[in-house]
Amino acid sequence: MAIAAAITLPSTAVNHRSLSSPYEASFSSFRLSSSSFQQSSTLKPISVRTGKKPGFRVFSSMSIHAPETSSPTSFLDHKESGILHFVKYHGLGNDFILVDNQDSSEPKITPEQAVKLCDRNFGIGADGVIFAMPGTNGTDYTMRIFNSDGSEPEMCGNGVRCFARFIAELENLNGKQSFTVHTGAGLIVPEIQEDGKVRVDMGEPILKASDVPTKIPPNKDQSVVKARLDVDGLNWNVTCVSMGNPHCVIFSTESSKDLQVDELNLAEIGPKFEHHMVFPARTNTEFVQVLSSSHLKMRVWERGAGATLACGTGACAVVVAAVLEGRTGRSCRVDLPGGPLDIEWREDDNHIYMTGPAEVVFMDQFLSDDALFLPDENYHLDRLCWLKRTNLYS
Ligand SMILES: N[C@@H](CCC[C@H](N)C(=O)O)C(=O)O
């Protein structure tokens, strides 16, 4: 039996860097109270050397099997009040910390704490933190997300696939494989397939320039398709698409030179698009190469997260842009650095459907706020070494 100490995550003077957030958010202190719990067969206690604050423990597990002692079958059965649980998932290497936030309509951690958790050297490491919250407007659930820089985007495609798998572990869905999710981009409907992949109805793309939003002068139909944009002394042909969040998609430069995406210096050019004055809410940027009329290859620079291994909303925006520029059909495989996604922009309902994987990386729980607030070096060395062992070698 392990006893978890009472701790309080400090109330933060929140600088909530919302990206035109659709939500009213106020963040209060979140108190973690005393708790005792039974160690299940899937939980491995880790003694962590903290230096200044000895004796607290992190429990972590890579097992997705049910604890032997309880009847429900999820690997998330050991839910104790007062402990912040999370599971890390990834969708093609786009990785997220998933938090069960169903008992509150306020995120349990602040944007500042999210930045610390997402840090790949001093934290858990992730492209964002996702909160599973009670449904809104009649939906089953609400999904909110903080990027790794603490900003709040409207939507996340890889994230919603991870969200679906997380919910399927948390809840008894009674054989239901599909549910409704309220997001800043509106209603999103994921469906877990028999092969474990998740197919998501991502809704309709938004093409009206002022709604993307972009200040690039639009065409007569208000869309921005293959418009010229000068970035870093080069004229790029850009198509702007919103999937709830903004995307700038590029296949070529003005001299009609098609991109060879592996040749790009993403870290140099990406931020120049993200912060360009024509994108008032910043932008995600996708650089794309056409391999065939149904096969694309892309690299992405994400708003608020930088270069990531995959971007689901980005892959959807890329197929919409490819169709609008007359480069592909409506059904494409999109190769991202982390692997492929299947995207279809259906003509009958104008919706985009994305199909791809979502996998557990590991689960963990905080018994202390040390991981959120500048822990000492020993803590990290011990803990990260352990996580590396379990992730890579066990
Ligand atoms: N990786 C995500 C997109 C996450 C949000 C993005 N960084 C933004 O700020 O809009 C995806 O898979 O869609």
Coordinates of C-alpha atoms and ligand atoms in Angstrom, one line a residue:
M1 CA 0.0 0.0 0.0
A2 CA 1.4 3.3 -1.0
I3 CA 0.4 6.6 0.5
A4 CA 0.3 9.7 -1.7
A5 CA 0.9 13.0 0.1
A6 CA -1.4 15.9 -0.1
I7 CA -0.1 18.4 -2.6
T8 CA -1.4 21.5 -4.3
L9 CA -0.7 22.7 -7.8
P10 CA -0.2 26.4 -7.3
S11 CA -2.7 28.7 -8.6
T12 CA -1.0 30.4 -11.5
A13 CA -1.2 33.9 -12.8
V14 CA -2.3 32.5 -16.1
N15 CA -1.1 33.9 -19.3
H16 CA -3.5 31.9 -21.4
R17 CA -2.1 32.3 -24.8
S18 CA -5.3 31.2 -26.6
L19 CA -5.3 31.1 -30.4
S20 CA -8.6 32.8 -30.9
S21 CA -9.9 30.3 -28.4
P22 CA -13.5 29.2 -28.8
Y23 CA -13.7 28.6 -25.1
E24 CA -14.1 30.8 -22.0
A25 CA -11.3 29.5 -19.9
S26 CA -10.4 30.4 -16.4
F27 CA -7.9 28.4 -14.5
S28 CA -8.0 28.0 -10.8
S29 CA -5.8 26.0 -8.5
F30 CA -6.2 22.3 -8.6
R31 CA -5.8 20.5 -5.3
L32 CA -4.6 17.0 -5.1
S33 CA -5.5 15.5 -1.8
S34 CA -4.3 12.5 0.2
S35 CA -4.9 9.2 -1.3
S36 CA -4.0 5.6 -0.7
F37 CA -4.3 2.9 -3.3
Q38 CA -3.7 -0.7 -4.1
Q39 CA -0.7 -1.3 -6.3
S40 CA -2.0 -3.3 -9.2
S41 CA 0.1 -5.9 -11.0
T42 CA 0.6 -3.6 -13.9
L43 CA 1.9 -0.7 -11.8
K44 CA 5.6 -0.5 -11.1
P45 CA 6.5 1.8 -8.2
I46 CA 9.6 3.9 -8.9
S47 CA 11.5 5.4 -6.1
V48 CA 12.6 8.8 -7.3
R49 CA 15.5 10.7 -5.8
T50 CA 14.4 14.3 -5.6
G51 CA 17.2 15.7 -3.5
K52 CA 15.3 18.5 -1.8
K53 CA 12.0 16.6 -1.5
P54 CA 12.8 12.9 -0.8
G55 CA 10.2 10.2 -0.8
F56 CA 7.7 10.8 -3.4
R57 CA 7.0 8.2 -6.0
V58 CA 6.0 8.0 -9.6
F59 CA 4.0 5.0 -10.7
S60 CA 4.2 4.1 -14.2
S61 CA 3.4 1.2 -16.5
M62 CA 3.7 0.2 -20.1
S63 CA 1.3 -2.7 -19.7
I64 CA -2.1 -2.4 -21.3
H65 CA -3.5 -5.4 -19.5
A66 CA -6.1 -5.1 -16.8
P67 CA -5.0 -5.2 -13.1
E68 CA -5.7 -8.7 -11.7
T69 CA -7.6 -7.4 -8.7
S70 CA -10.5 -5.5 -10.3
S71 CA -13.3 -6.5 -12.6
P72 CA -13.2 -3.7 -15.3
T73 CA -10.7 -4.4 -18.0
S74 CA -9.1 -1.1 -18.9
F75 CA -5.5 -0.3 -18.1
L76 CA -6.8 2.9 -16.6
D77 CA -8.8 1.1 -13.9
H78 CA -6.6 2.3 -11.1
K79 CA -8.1 5.7 -10.9
E80 CA -7.6 7.3 -7.5
S81 CA -9.0 10.7 -6.6
G82 CA -6.4 13.3 -6.0
I83 CA -3.8 12.0 -8.4
L84 CA -3.3 13.4 -11.8
H85 CA -3.3 10.6 -14.2
F86 CA -2.2 10.7 -17.8
V87 CA -1.5 8.4 -20.7
K88 CA 0.9 9.3 -23.4
Y89 CA -0.3 8.4 -26.9
H90 CA 1.0 9.0 -30.4
G91 CA -0.5 9.2 -33.8
L92 CA 2.3 8.6 -36.3
G93 CA 4.8 10.1 -33.9
N94 CA 2.7 13.2 -33.2
D95 CA 2.6 12.7 -29.4
F96 CA 0.2 13.8 -26.7
I97 CA -0.3 13.6 -23.0
L98 CA -4.0 12.6 -22.4
V99 CA -5.6 13.7 -19.2
D100 CA -9.0 12.4 -17.9
N101 CA -10.8 15.7 -17.2
Q102 CA -14.3 14.3 -17.2
D103 CA -15.1 15.6 -13.7
S104 CA -14.5 19.2 -14.6
S105 CA -15.1 21.6 -17.5
E106 CA -11.8 23.4 -16.7
P107 CA -8.5 21.8 -17.7
K108 CA -6.7 20.3 -14.7
I109 CA -3.4 21.9 -15.7
T110 CA -2.6 25.3 -16.9
P111 CA -1.0 26.3 -20.2
E112 CA 2.3 27.0 -18.3
Q113 CA 2.2 23.5 -16.8
A114 CA 1.5 22.0 -20.2
V115 CA 4.6 23.7 -21.6
K116 CA 6.7 22.1 -18.8
L117 CA 5.1 18.7 -19.3
C118 CA 5.7 18.8 -23.0
D119 CA 9.4 19.7 -22.7
R120 CA 11.4 16.9 -24.2
N121 CA 14.4 17.4 -21.9
F122 CA 12.9 18.5 -18.6
G123 CA 9.4 17.0 -18.8
I124 CA 7.6 14.1 -20.2
G125 CA 7.9 15.3 -23.8
A126 CA 5.0 15.8 -26.2
D127 CA 3.6 17.9 -28.9
G128 CA 0.6 18.8 -26.8
V129 CA -1.7 18.0 -23.8
I130 CA -5.2 16.9 -24.5
F131 CA -8.1 17.0 -22.0
A132 CA -11.1 14.6 -22.2
M133 CA -13.9 16.6 -20.8
P134 CA -17.7 16.4 -20.4
G135 CA -19.7 16.8 -23.6
T136 CA -21.1 20.2 -24.7
N137 CA -24.2 21.0 -26.8
G138 CA -25.4 17.4 -26.6
T139 CA -22.1 15.8 -27.7
D140 CA -20.7 12.8 -25.8
Y141 CA -17.4 14.5 -25.0
T142 CA -15.4 17.7 -25.3
M143 CA -11.8 17.7 -26.4
R144 CA -9.5 20.6 -25.6
I145 CA -5.8 20.8 -26.3
F146 CA -2.8 22.9 -25.5
N147 CA 0.1 23.0 -27.9
S148 CA 3.6 22.5 -26.5
D149 CA 4.0 26.3 -26.4
G150 CA 0.9 26.6 -24.2
S151 CA -1.3 28.1 -26.9
E152 CA -4.8 26.5 -27.5
P153 CA -5.7 25.4 -31.0
E154 CA -9.2 24.7 -32.1
M155 CA -8.6 21.1 -33.3
C156 CA -6.0 18.3 -33.6
G157 CA -6.5 15.5 -36.1
N158 CA -3.9 13.0 -34.7
G159 CA -5.0 14.1 -31.2
V160 CA -8.6 13.2 -31.8
R161 CA -7.6 9.7 -32.9
C162 CA -5.6 9.3 -29.6
F163 CA -8.6 10.8 -27.8
A164 CA -10.9 8.1 -29.2
R165 CA -8.6 5.3 -28.1
F166 CA -8.2 7.0 -24.7
I167 CA -12.0 7.2 -24.2
A168 CA -12.4 3.6 -25.3
E169 CA -10.1 2.7 -22.4
L170 CA -11.7 5.0 -19.9
E171 CA -15.3 4.2 -20.6
N172 CA -17.5 1.2 -21.1
L173 CA -18.7 2.1 -24.6
N174 CA -21.0 -1.0 -24.7
G175 CA -19.7 -2.1 -28.0
K176 CA -20.2 1.4 -29.5
Q177 CA -17.2 2.3 -31.6
S178 CA -18.2 5.8 -32.5
F179 CA -19.1 8.9 -30.5
T180 CA -19.4 12.6 -30.8
V181 CA -16.8 15.1 -29.7
H182 CA -17.2 18.8 -29.3
T183 CA -14.0 20.7 -30.3
G184 CA -13.2 24.3 -31.2
A185 CA -13.7 23.2 -34.8
G186 CA -17.2 22.0 -34.1
L187 CA -18.5 18.5 -34.1
I188 CA -16.0 15.7 -34.8
V189 CA -16.9 12.1 -35.0
P190 CA -14.3 9.4 -34.5
E191 CA -14.9 5.7 -35.1
I192 CA -12.6 3.0 -33.9
Q193 CA -12.3 0.3 -36.6
E194 CA -11.8 -3.4 -36.1
D195 CA -8.1 -3.2 -37.0
G196 CA -7.6 -0.6 -34.2
K197 CA -7.2 2.3 -36.6
V198 CA -9.5 5.3 -36.1
R199 CA -11.5 6.9 -38.9
V200 CA -12.6 10.4 -38.2
D201 CA -15.3 12.5 -39.8
M202 CA -13.4 15.8 -39.7
G203 CA -16.3 17.9 -41.0
E204 CA -16.1 20.4 -43.8
P205 CA -13.1 22.5 -44.8
I206 CA -13.3 26.3 -44.5
L207 CA -12.0 28.2 -47.5
K208 CA -13.2 31.8 -47.0
A209 CA -10.1 33.8 -46.5
S210 CA -11.4 35.9 -43.6
D211 CA -12.5 32.7 -41.7
V212 CA -9.2 30.8 -42.2
P213 CA -8.0 33.4 -41.3
T214 CA -5.6 35.1 -43.7
K215 CA -5.2 38.6 -45.0
I216 CA -3.9 37.4 -48.4
P217 CA -6.2 39.0 -51.0
P218 CA -8.7 36.2 -52.0
N219 CA -10.1 35.1 -55.4
K220 CA -13.6 36.1 -56.5
D221 CA -15.1 33.1 -54.5
Q222 CA -13.3 34.4 -51.4
S223 CA -10.8 31.5 -51.3
V224 CA -7.1 31.8 -51.4
V225 CA -5.9 29.2 -53.9
K226 CA -2.4 29.2 -55.4
A227 CA -1.8 32.8 -54.3
R228 CA 1.6 34.4 -54.3
L229 CA 3.2 35.0 -50.9
D230 CA 6.7 36.4 -50.5
V231 CA 8.5 34.7 -47.6
D232 CA 12.2 35.0 -47.0
G233 CA 12.8 36.6 -50.5
L234 CA 11.1 33.8 -52.4
N235 CA 7.6 33.8 -53.9
W236 CA 5.6 30.8 -52.8
N237 CA 2.3 29.6 -54.3
V238 CA 0.0 29.1 -51.2
T239 CA -3.5 27.7 -50.7
C240 CA -5.1 28.5 -47.4
V241 CA -7.5 26.0 -45.8
S242 CA -9.0 25.9 -42.3
M243 CA -9.9 22.6 -40.7
G244 CA -11.1 24.6 -37.7
N245 CA -7.4 25.5 -37.3
P246 CA -5.5 27.4 -40.0
H247 CA -3.3 25.8 -42.7
C248 CA -1.1 27.2 -45.4
V249 CA -0.4 24.6 -48.0
I250 CA 2.5 24.9 -50.6
F251 CA 3.3 22.7 -53.6
S252 CA 5.4 25.0 -55.6
T253 CA 7.2 28.3 -55.8
E254 CA 6.2 31.1 -58.3
S255 CA 8.7 30.0 -60.8
S256 CA 6.6 26.8 -60.9
K257 CA 9.3 24.8 -59.3
D258 CA 7.6 21.9 -57.6
L259 CA 8.9 21.3 -54.1
Q260 CA 11.3 18.6 -53.1
V261 CA 10.2 18.4 -49.5
D262 CA 13.3 16.7 -48.2
E263 CA 15.4 19.6 -49.4
L264 CA 13.7 22.2 -47.2
N265 CA 15.2 23.7 -44.1
L266 CA 12.0 23.5 -42.1
A267 CA 13.3 25.0 -38.9
E268 CA 14.4 28.1 -40.8
I269 CA 11.4 28.6 -43.1
G270 CA 8.6 27.2 -40.9
P271 CA 8.6 30.0 -38.3
K272 CA 8.6 32.7 -41.1
F273 CA 5.3 31.4 -42.3
E274 CA 3.9 30.8 -38.8
H275 CA 4.4 34.4 -37.8
H276 CA 3.8 36.1 -41.1
M277 CA 1.7 39.2 -40.9
V278 CA -0.9 37.8 -43.3
F279 CA -1.8 35.1 -40.7
P280 CA -3.4 37.0 -37.8
A281 CA -3.9 33.7 -35.8
R282 CA -0.5 32.4 -36.9
T283 CA -0.6 29.3 -39.2
N284 CA 0.3 25.7 -39.6
T285 CA 2.3 25.2 -42.8
E286 CA 2.5 22.1 -45.0
F287 CA 5.1 21.7 -47.7
V288 CA 4.0 19.1 -50.2
Q289 CA 5.3 16.9 -53.0
V290 CA 2.9 15.2 -55.4
L291 CA 3.9 11.6 -56.0
S292 CA 0.8 10.6 -58.0
S293 CA -2.8 11.6 -58.4
S294 CA -3.6 9.8 -55.2
H295 CA -0.3 9.9 -53.3
L296 CA 1.3 12.9 -51.6
K297 CA 4.3 13.5 -49.4
M298 CA 4.4 16.3 -46.9
R299 CA 6.4 17.9 -44.1
V300 CA 4.8 20.2 -41.6
W301 CA 5.7 23.1 -39.4
E302 CA 3.0 23.4 -36.8
R303 CA 1.8 26.5 -35.1
G304 CA 2.7 26.3 -31.5
A305 CA 4.7 23.0 -31.8
G306 CA 7.2 23.4 -34.6
A307 CA 8.3 20.5 -36.8
T308 CA 6.2 17.5 -35.9
L309 CA 6.2 14.0 -37.3
A310 CA 2.6 14.2 -38.4
C311 CA -0.4 16.5 -38.5
G312 CA -3.9 15.1 -39.1
T313 CA -5.6 18.4 -39.8
G314 CA -2.6 19.3 -42.0
A315 CA -3.0 16.1 -44.1
C316 CA -6.7 16.9 -44.5
A317 CA -5.9 20.5 -45.6
V318 CA -3.3 19.2 -48.0
V319 CA -5.8 17.0 -49.8
V320 CA -8.3 19.8 -50.0
A321 CA -5.6 22.1 -51.4
A322 CA -4.4 19.4 -53.9
V323 CA -7.9 19.1 -55.2
L324 CA -8.4 22.8 -55.5
E325 CA -5.1 23.2 -57.4
G326 CA -6.1 20.3 -59.7
R327 CA -3.2 18.1 -58.6
T328 CA -4.9 15.0 -57.3
G329 CA -8.3 13.2 -56.9
R330 CA -10.3 13.5 -53.7
S331 CA -8.9 10.3 -52.1
C332 CA -5.2 10.3 -51.3
R333 CA -2.6 8.6 -49.2
V334 CA -0.5 11.2 -47.5
D335 CA 3.0 10.3 -46.4
L336 CA 4.2 12.2 -43.3
P337 CA 7.6 11.7 -41.6
G338 CA 5.9 9.5 -39.0
G339 CA 3.9 7.4 -41.5
P340 CA 0.9 7.5 -43.8
L341 CA -2.7 8.8 -43.4
D342 CA -5.6 8.0 -45.7
I343 CA -7.7 11.1 -46.5
E344 CA -10.9 11.4 -48.4
W345 CA -12.7 14.6 -49.2
R346 CA -16.2 13.3 -50.1
E347 CA -18.2 15.0 -52.8
D348 CA -21.6 14.1 -51.4
D349 CA -21.4 15.7 -48.0
N350 CA -18.3 17.9 -48.5
H351 CA -16.8 16.2 -45.3
I352 CA -13.2 15.1 -45.0
Y353 CA -12.5 11.6 -43.6
M354 CA -9.2 10.8 -42.1
T355 CA -8.1 7.2 -41.2
G356 CA -4.9 6.4 -39.2
P357 CA -3.4 4.8 -36.1
A358 CA -3.2 5.9 -32.5
E359 CA -1.1 4.0 -30.0
V360 CA -0.3 4.1 -26.3
V361 CA 3.3 5.0 -25.4
F362 CA 3.0 4.8 -21.6
M363 CA 0.9 5.7 -18.7
D364 CA 1.9 7.5 -15.5
Q365 CA 0.6 9.6 -12.7
F366 CA 1.7 12.5 -10.6
L367 CA 1.8 12.3 -6.9
S368 CA 3.7 15.5 -6.6
D369 CA 3.9 18.8 -8.4
D370 CA 7.7 18.3 -8.8
A371 CA 7.4 17.2 -12.4
L372 CA 5.5 20.4 -13.2
F373 CA 7.7 22.9 -11.4
L374 CA 11.4 22.8 -12.0
P375 CA 12.4 19.5 -10.3
D376 CA 16.0 19.0 -9.7
E377 CA 18.3 17.2 -12.1
N378 CA 18.4 13.9 -10.3
Y379 CA 14.7 13.5 -10.4
H380 CA 14.8 13.7 -14.2
L381 CA 17.7 11.5 -14.7
D382 CA 16.2 8.7 -12.7
R383 CA 12.7 9.0 -14.1
L384 CA 13.6 9.5 -17.7
C385 CA 16.1 6.6 -17.6
W386 CA 13.4 4.4 -16.3
L387 CA 10.9 5.5 -19.0
K388 CA 13.5 4.9 -21.6
R389 CA 14.1 1.4 -20.3
T390 CA 10.4 0.5 -20.3
N391 CA 9.7 2.1 -23.7
L392 CA 12.6 0.9 -25.7
Y393 CA 13.9 -2.2 -24.1
S394 CA 11.1 -4.0 -22.2
Ligands
LIG1 N1 -0.9 18.0 -34.8 C1 -2.3 18.4 -34.9 C2 -2.6 19.9 -34.9 C3 -2.4 20.5 -33.6 C4 -2.8 21.9 -33.5 C5 -1.9 22.9 -34.3 N2 -0.5 22.9 -33.8 C6 -2.5 24.3 -34.3 O1 -2.0 25.1 -33.5 O2 -3.4 24.5 -35.0 C7 -3.1 17.6 -35.9 O3 -2.8 16.4 -36.0 O4 -4.0 18.1 -36.5

